[in-house]
Amino acid sequence: MRCSTHEFLDTGPIPELGTTGLDCNARYLIISLDLDVILPETSTQTVILHWLQSNFTFACNGKENSHVLLPGDDDHSSHTAPYIAPQPPPGTHHRYVFLLFNQPKTYDFPQCFEYIPPKTMEARAGFDIRLFMDAAGLDPPVAINYFFGHRKPNREDNPVPSSSVTQTSFRSADCRVHPTS
């Protein structure tokens, strides 16, 4: 999976996902995570969900952009966690990971994760990727990419008041996962 930036209105730069080695007749689901968030109030390390979107496809017919994954027709689902661009605090290093999954034909967004769509710390902090994969019936990723983000401190950086994180940010999603046979 190749990542570069592409501007979309109202969302900021989101990655452009390449299709090398992927099946053009399949649908894909993307999850992006920041692995190195330290919550200022508690100094607790957590994972932040930066993006979750299903129904990515690409054209098999060789038209322009046919080698770029694009959201499908129902990409504005209420079960999409809109993209949040990387924004490491001054003086920090962060690892950002993109995971691309084959989307099962019977994919249904796990209702136990209905709290994640808002672009808030409360909704996105403490995202449990393993539990989501189990609840959504996802196999291991078909592609992974990552990058490191670093923001040097400078004199113009002023401490920004952070929002407080409630206990619900670290709740376990109440998913009843049934083993497949």
mmCIF file of C-alpha atoms in Angstrom:
data_model
loop_
_atom_site.group_PDB
_atom_site.id
_atom_site.type_symbol
_atom_site.label_atom_id
_atom_site.label_comp_id
_atom_site.label_asym_id
_atom_site.label_seq_id
_atom_site.Cartn_x
_atom_site.Cartn_y
_atom_site.Cartn_z
ATOM 1 C CA MET A 1 0.000 0.000 0.000
ATOM 2 C CA ARG A 2 1.470 3.325 -1.099
ATOM 3 C CA CYS A 3 0.403 6.458 0.776
ATOM 4 C CA SER A 4 0.537 10.039 -0.430
ATOM 5 C CA THR A 5 -1.714 12.989 0.307
ATOM 6 C CA HIS A 6 -4.814 14.029 -1.589
ATOM 7 C CA GLU A 7 -7.019 17.008 -0.725
ATOM 8 C CA PHE A 8 -10.713 16.467 -0.065
ATOM 9 C CA LEU A 9 -13.044 19.294 0.898
ATOM 10 C CA ASP A 10 -13.851 19.547 4.608
ATOM 11 C CA THR A 11 -11.518 16.699 5.598
ATOM 12 C CA GLY A 12 -7.994 17.982 5.032
ATOM 13 C CA PRO A 13 -5.351 15.913 3.320
ATOM 14 C CA ILE A 14 -6.216 12.222 3.443
ATOM 15 C CA PRO A 15 -3.935 9.482 2.154
ATOM 16 C CA GLU A 16 -4.174 8.252 -1.388
ATOM 17 C CA LEU A 17 -4.075 4.460 -1.260
ATOM 18 C CA GLY A 18 -2.363 2.566 -4.075
ATOM 19 C CA THR A 19 -3.576 -0.790 -5.338
ATOM 20 C CA THR A 20 -0.458 -2.750 -6.262
ATOM 21 C CA GLY A 21 -1.219 -6.442 -5.841
ATOM 22 C CA LEU A 22 -4.874 -5.964 -4.880
ATOM 23 C CA ASP A 23 -7.987 -7.508 -6.464
ATOM 24 C CA CYS A 24 -9.973 -4.902 -8.408
ATOM 25 C CA ASN A 25 -13.180 -6.879 -7.858
ATOM 26 C CA ALA A 26 -12.934 -6.711 -4.056
ATOM 27 C CA ARG A 27 -13.963 -4.158 -1.452
ATOM 28 C CA TYR A 28 -11.552 -2.969 1.203
ATOM 29 C CA LEU A 29 -11.689 -1.408 4.656
ATOM 30 C CA ILE A 30 -9.019 0.990 5.975
ATOM 31 C CA ILE A 31 -8.066 1.667 9.575
ATOM 32 C CA SER A 32 -5.458 4.258 10.560
ATOM 33 C CA LEU A 33 -4.030 4.509 14.076
ATOM 34 C CA ASP A 34 -1.641 6.709 16.050
ATOM 35 C CA LEU A 35 0.197 4.304 18.350
ATOM 36 C CA ASP A 36 1.978 6.848 20.552
ATOM 37 C CA VAL A 37 -0.544 9.143 22.205
ATOM 38 C CA ILE A 38 0.116 10.207 25.782
ATOM 39 C CA LEU A 39 -2.972 11.637 27.427
ATOM 40 C CA PRO A 40 -1.928 14.897 29.101
ATOM 41 C CA GLU A 41 -4.267 14.637 32.062
ATOM 42 C CA THR A 42 -3.166 11.151 33.132
ATOM 43 C CA SER A 43 0.144 10.505 31.320
ATOM 44 C CA THR A 44 -1.445 7.285 30.067
ATOM 45 C CA GLN A 45 -0.284 5.927 26.715
ATOM 46 C CA THR A 46 -3.055 4.928 24.344
ATOM 47 C CA VAL A 47 -3.906 4.343 20.692
ATOM 48 C CA ILE A 48 -6.004 6.866 18.780
ATOM 49 C CA LEU A 49 -8.167 5.865 15.826
ATOM 50 C CA HIS A 50 -7.463 8.348 13.015
ATOM 51 C CA TRP A 51 -9.606 6.790 10.315
ATOM 52 C CA LEU A 52 -11.990 3.913 9.698
ATOM 53 C CA GLN A 53 -13.749 3.630 6.380
ATOM 54 C CA SER A 54 -15.246 0.719 4.481
ATOM 55 C CA ASN A 55 -16.195 0.050 0.851
ATOM 56 C CA PHE A 56 -12.994 1.110 -0.903
ATOM 57 C CA THR A 57 -12.747 -0.080 -4.520
ATOM 58 C CA PHE A 58 -10.799 0.697 -7.662
ATOM 59 C CA ALA A 59 -11.615 0.481 -11.356
ATOM 60 C CA CYS A 60 -10.456 -2.557 -13.321
ATOM 61 C CA ASN A 61 -10.849 -0.840 -16.698
ATOM 62 C CA GLY A 62 -7.625 1.190 -16.834
ATOM 63 C CA LYS A 63 -9.269 4.623 -16.602
ATOM 64 C CA GLU A 64 -7.472 7.511 -14.918
ATOM 65 C CA ASN A 65 -6.918 6.871 -11.189
ATOM 66 C CA SER A 66 -7.687 3.165 -11.683
ATOM 67 C CA HIS A 67 -4.738 2.295 -9.427
ATOM 68 C CA VAL A 68 -6.045 4.327 -6.491
ATOM 69 C CA LEU A 69 -8.532 3.016 -3.940
ATOM 70 C CA LEU A 70 -11.589 5.256 -3.706
ATOM 71 C CA PRO A 71 -14.487 5.154 -1.246
ATOM 72 C CA GLY A 72 -17.555 3.356 -2.623
ATOM 73 C CA ASP A 73 -21.048 4.770 -3.045
ATOM 74 C CA ASP A 74 -21.968 4.436 0.628
ATOM 75 C CA ASP A 75 -18.775 6.066 1.943
ATOM 76 C CA HIS A 76 -20.751 8.650 3.940
ATOM 77 C CA SER A 77 -22.065 5.968 6.268
ATOM 78 C CA SER A 78 -22.692 6.905 9.877
ATOM 79 C CA HIS A 79 -20.272 4.080 10.645
ATOM 80 C CA THR A 80 -17.315 5.840 9.073
ATOM 81 C CA ALA A 81 -14.797 7.438 11.412
ATOM 82 C CA PRO A 82 -13.726 10.457 9.310
ATOM 83 C CA TYR A 83 -10.022 10.997 8.731
ATOM 84 C CA ILE A 84 -8.059 13.051 11.241
ATOM 85 C CA ALA A 85 -4.700 14.277 9.934
ATOM 86 C CA PRO A 86 -1.586 13.547 12.024
ATOM 87 C CA GLN A 87 -0.913 16.259 14.551
ATOM 88 C CA PRO A 88 1.776 15.223 17.041
ATOM 89 C CA PRO A 89 2.241 17.685 19.894
ATOM 90 C CA PRO A 90 5.444 19.790 19.851
ATOM 91 C CA GLY A 91 8.525 17.814 20.841
ATOM 92 C CA THR A 92 7.015 14.365 20.246
ATOM 93 C CA HIS A 93 7.476 11.439 17.853
ATOM 94 C CA HIS A 94 4.482 9.361 16.765
ATOM 95 C CA ARG A 95 4.033 6.178 14.738
ATOM 96 C CA TYR A 96 1.072 6.295 12.340
ATOM 97 C CA VAL A 97 -0.118 2.979 10.904
ATOM 98 C CA PHE A 98 -2.483 2.258 8.007
ATOM 99 C CA LEU A 99 -4.079 -1.194 7.852
ATOM 100 C CA LEU A 100 -5.959 -2.320 4.749
ATOM 101 C CA PHE A 101 -8.337 -5.267 5.054
ATOM 102 C CA ASN A 102 -10.309 -7.277 2.561
ATOM 103 C CA GLN A 103 -13.864 -6.362 3.416
ATOM 104 C CA PRO A 104 -16.027 -9.481 3.813
ATOM 105 C CA LYS A 105 -19.036 -9.615 1.481
ATOM 106 C CA THR A 106 -21.205 -9.902 4.594
ATOM 107 C CA TYR A 107 -19.468 -7.006 6.384
ATOM 108 C CA ASP A 108 -21.656 -5.178 8.833
ATOM 109 C CA PHE A 109 -20.250 -2.468 11.073
ATOM 110 C CA PRO A 110 -20.131 -3.817 14.655
ATOM 111 C CA GLN A 111 -22.750 -1.903 16.638
ATOM 112 C CA CYS A 112 -20.596 -2.232 19.762
ATOM 113 C CA PHE A 113 -18.261 0.357 18.146
ATOM 114 C CA GLU A 114 -21.009 2.877 17.358
ATOM 115 C CA TYR A 115 -19.294 5.442 19.609
ATOM 116 C CA ILE A 116 -16.237 5.995 17.333
ATOM 117 C CA PRO A 117 -17.408 8.232 14.441
ATOM 118 C CA PRO A 118 -17.025 11.672 16.101
ATOM 119 C CA LYS A 119 -13.669 13.414 15.709
ATOM 120 C CA THR A 120 -13.168 13.629 19.477
ATOM 121 C CA MET A 121 -10.591 12.276 21.898
ATOM 122 C CA GLU A 122 -13.395 10.693 23.919
ATOM 123 C CA ALA A 123 -14.619 8.703 20.917
ATOM 124 C CA ARG A 124 -11.272 7.732 19.401
ATOM 125 C CA ALA A 125 -8.925 7.116 22.368
ATOM 126 C CA GLY A 126 -8.265 3.538 23.412
ATOM 127 C CA PHE A 127 -9.420 1.962 20.129
ATOM 128 C CA ASP A 128 -8.990 -1.829 20.352
ATOM 129 C CA ILE A 129 -8.030 -3.032 16.870
ATOM 130 C CA ARG A 130 -8.076 -6.725 17.809
ATOM 131 C CA LEU A 131 -11.576 -6.542 19.231
ATOM 132 C CA PHE A 132 -12.779 -4.589 16.182
ATOM 133 C CA MET A 133 -11.285 -7.188 13.818
ATOM 134 C CA ASP A 134 -12.994 -10.009 15.719
ATOM 135 C CA ALA A 135 -16.343 -8.207 15.920
ATOM 136 C CA ALA A 136 -16.245 -7.232 12.221
ATOM 137 C CA GLY A 137 -15.096 -10.671 11.043
ATOM 138 C CA LEU A 138 -11.910 -9.309 9.462
ATOM 139 C CA ASP A 139 -8.979 -11.475 8.444
ATOM 140 C CA PRO A 140 -5.432 -10.150 8.950
ATOM 141 C CA PRO A 141 -4.613 -7.045 6.878
ATOM 142 C CA VAL A 142 -3.717 -7.466 3.207
ATOM 143 C CA ALA A 143 -1.497 -4.363 3.284
ATOM 144 C CA ILE A 144 0.142 -2.237 5.935
ATOM 145 C CA ASN A 145 1.997 1.045 5.757
ATOM 146 C CA TYR A 146 3.339 3.385 8.370
ATOM 147 C CA PHE A 147 5.263 6.580 8.856
ATOM 148 C CA PHE A 148 6.826 8.485 11.700
ATOM 149 C CA GLY A 149 5.609 11.943 12.606
ATOM 150 C CA HIS A 150 7.731 14.400 14.537
ATOM 151 C CA ARG A 151 7.059 17.971 15.462
ATOM 152 C CA LYS A 152 9.969 20.012 16.713
ATOM 153 C CA PRO A 153 9.237 22.434 19.513
ATOM 154 C CA ASN A 154 9.728 26.093 18.685
ATOM 155 C CA ARG A 155 9.066 29.414 20.346
ATOM 156 C CA GLU A 156 5.741 29.887 18.585
ATOM 157 C CA ASP A 157 4.338 26.684 20.081
ATOM 158 C CA ASN A 158 2.210 27.520 23.058
ATOM 159 C CA PRO A 159 0.699 24.812 25.209
ATOM 160 C CA VAL A 160 -2.786 24.126 23.921
ATOM 161 C CA PRO A 161 -5.375 23.239 26.546
ATOM 162 C CA SER A 162 -6.372 19.655 25.979
ATOM 163 C CA SER A 163 -9.810 18.208 26.334
ATOM 164 C CA SER A 164 -10.272 15.876 29.238
ATOM 165 C CA VAL A 165 -10.703 12.211 28.502
ATOM 166 C CA THR A 166 -13.526 10.454 30.231
ATOM 167 C CA GLN A 167 -13.432 6.890 31.450
ATOM 168 C CA THR A 168 -15.562 5.904 28.456
ATOM 169 C CA SER A 169 -12.530 6.444 26.227
ATOM 170 C CA PHE A 170 -11.048 3.280 27.672
ATOM 171 C CA ARG A 171 -14.159 1.164 27.894
ATOM 172 C CA SER A 172 -14.213 -2.219 26.317
ATOM 173 C CA ALA A 173 -16.691 -2.377 23.509
ATOM 174 C CA ASP A 174 -19.452 -4.803 24.442
ATOM 175 C CA CYS A 175 -18.975 -7.090 21.454
ATOM 176 C CA ARG A 176 -20.265 -10.604 21.584
ATOM 177 C CA VAL A 177 -17.915 -12.338 19.219
ATOM 178 C CA HIS A 178 -18.857 -15.840 18.171
ATOM 179 C CA PRO A 179 -16.048 -18.107 16.997
ATOM 180 C CA THR A 180 -16.391 -19.209 13.385
ATOM 181 C CA SER A 181 -16.221 -22.907 12.663
#
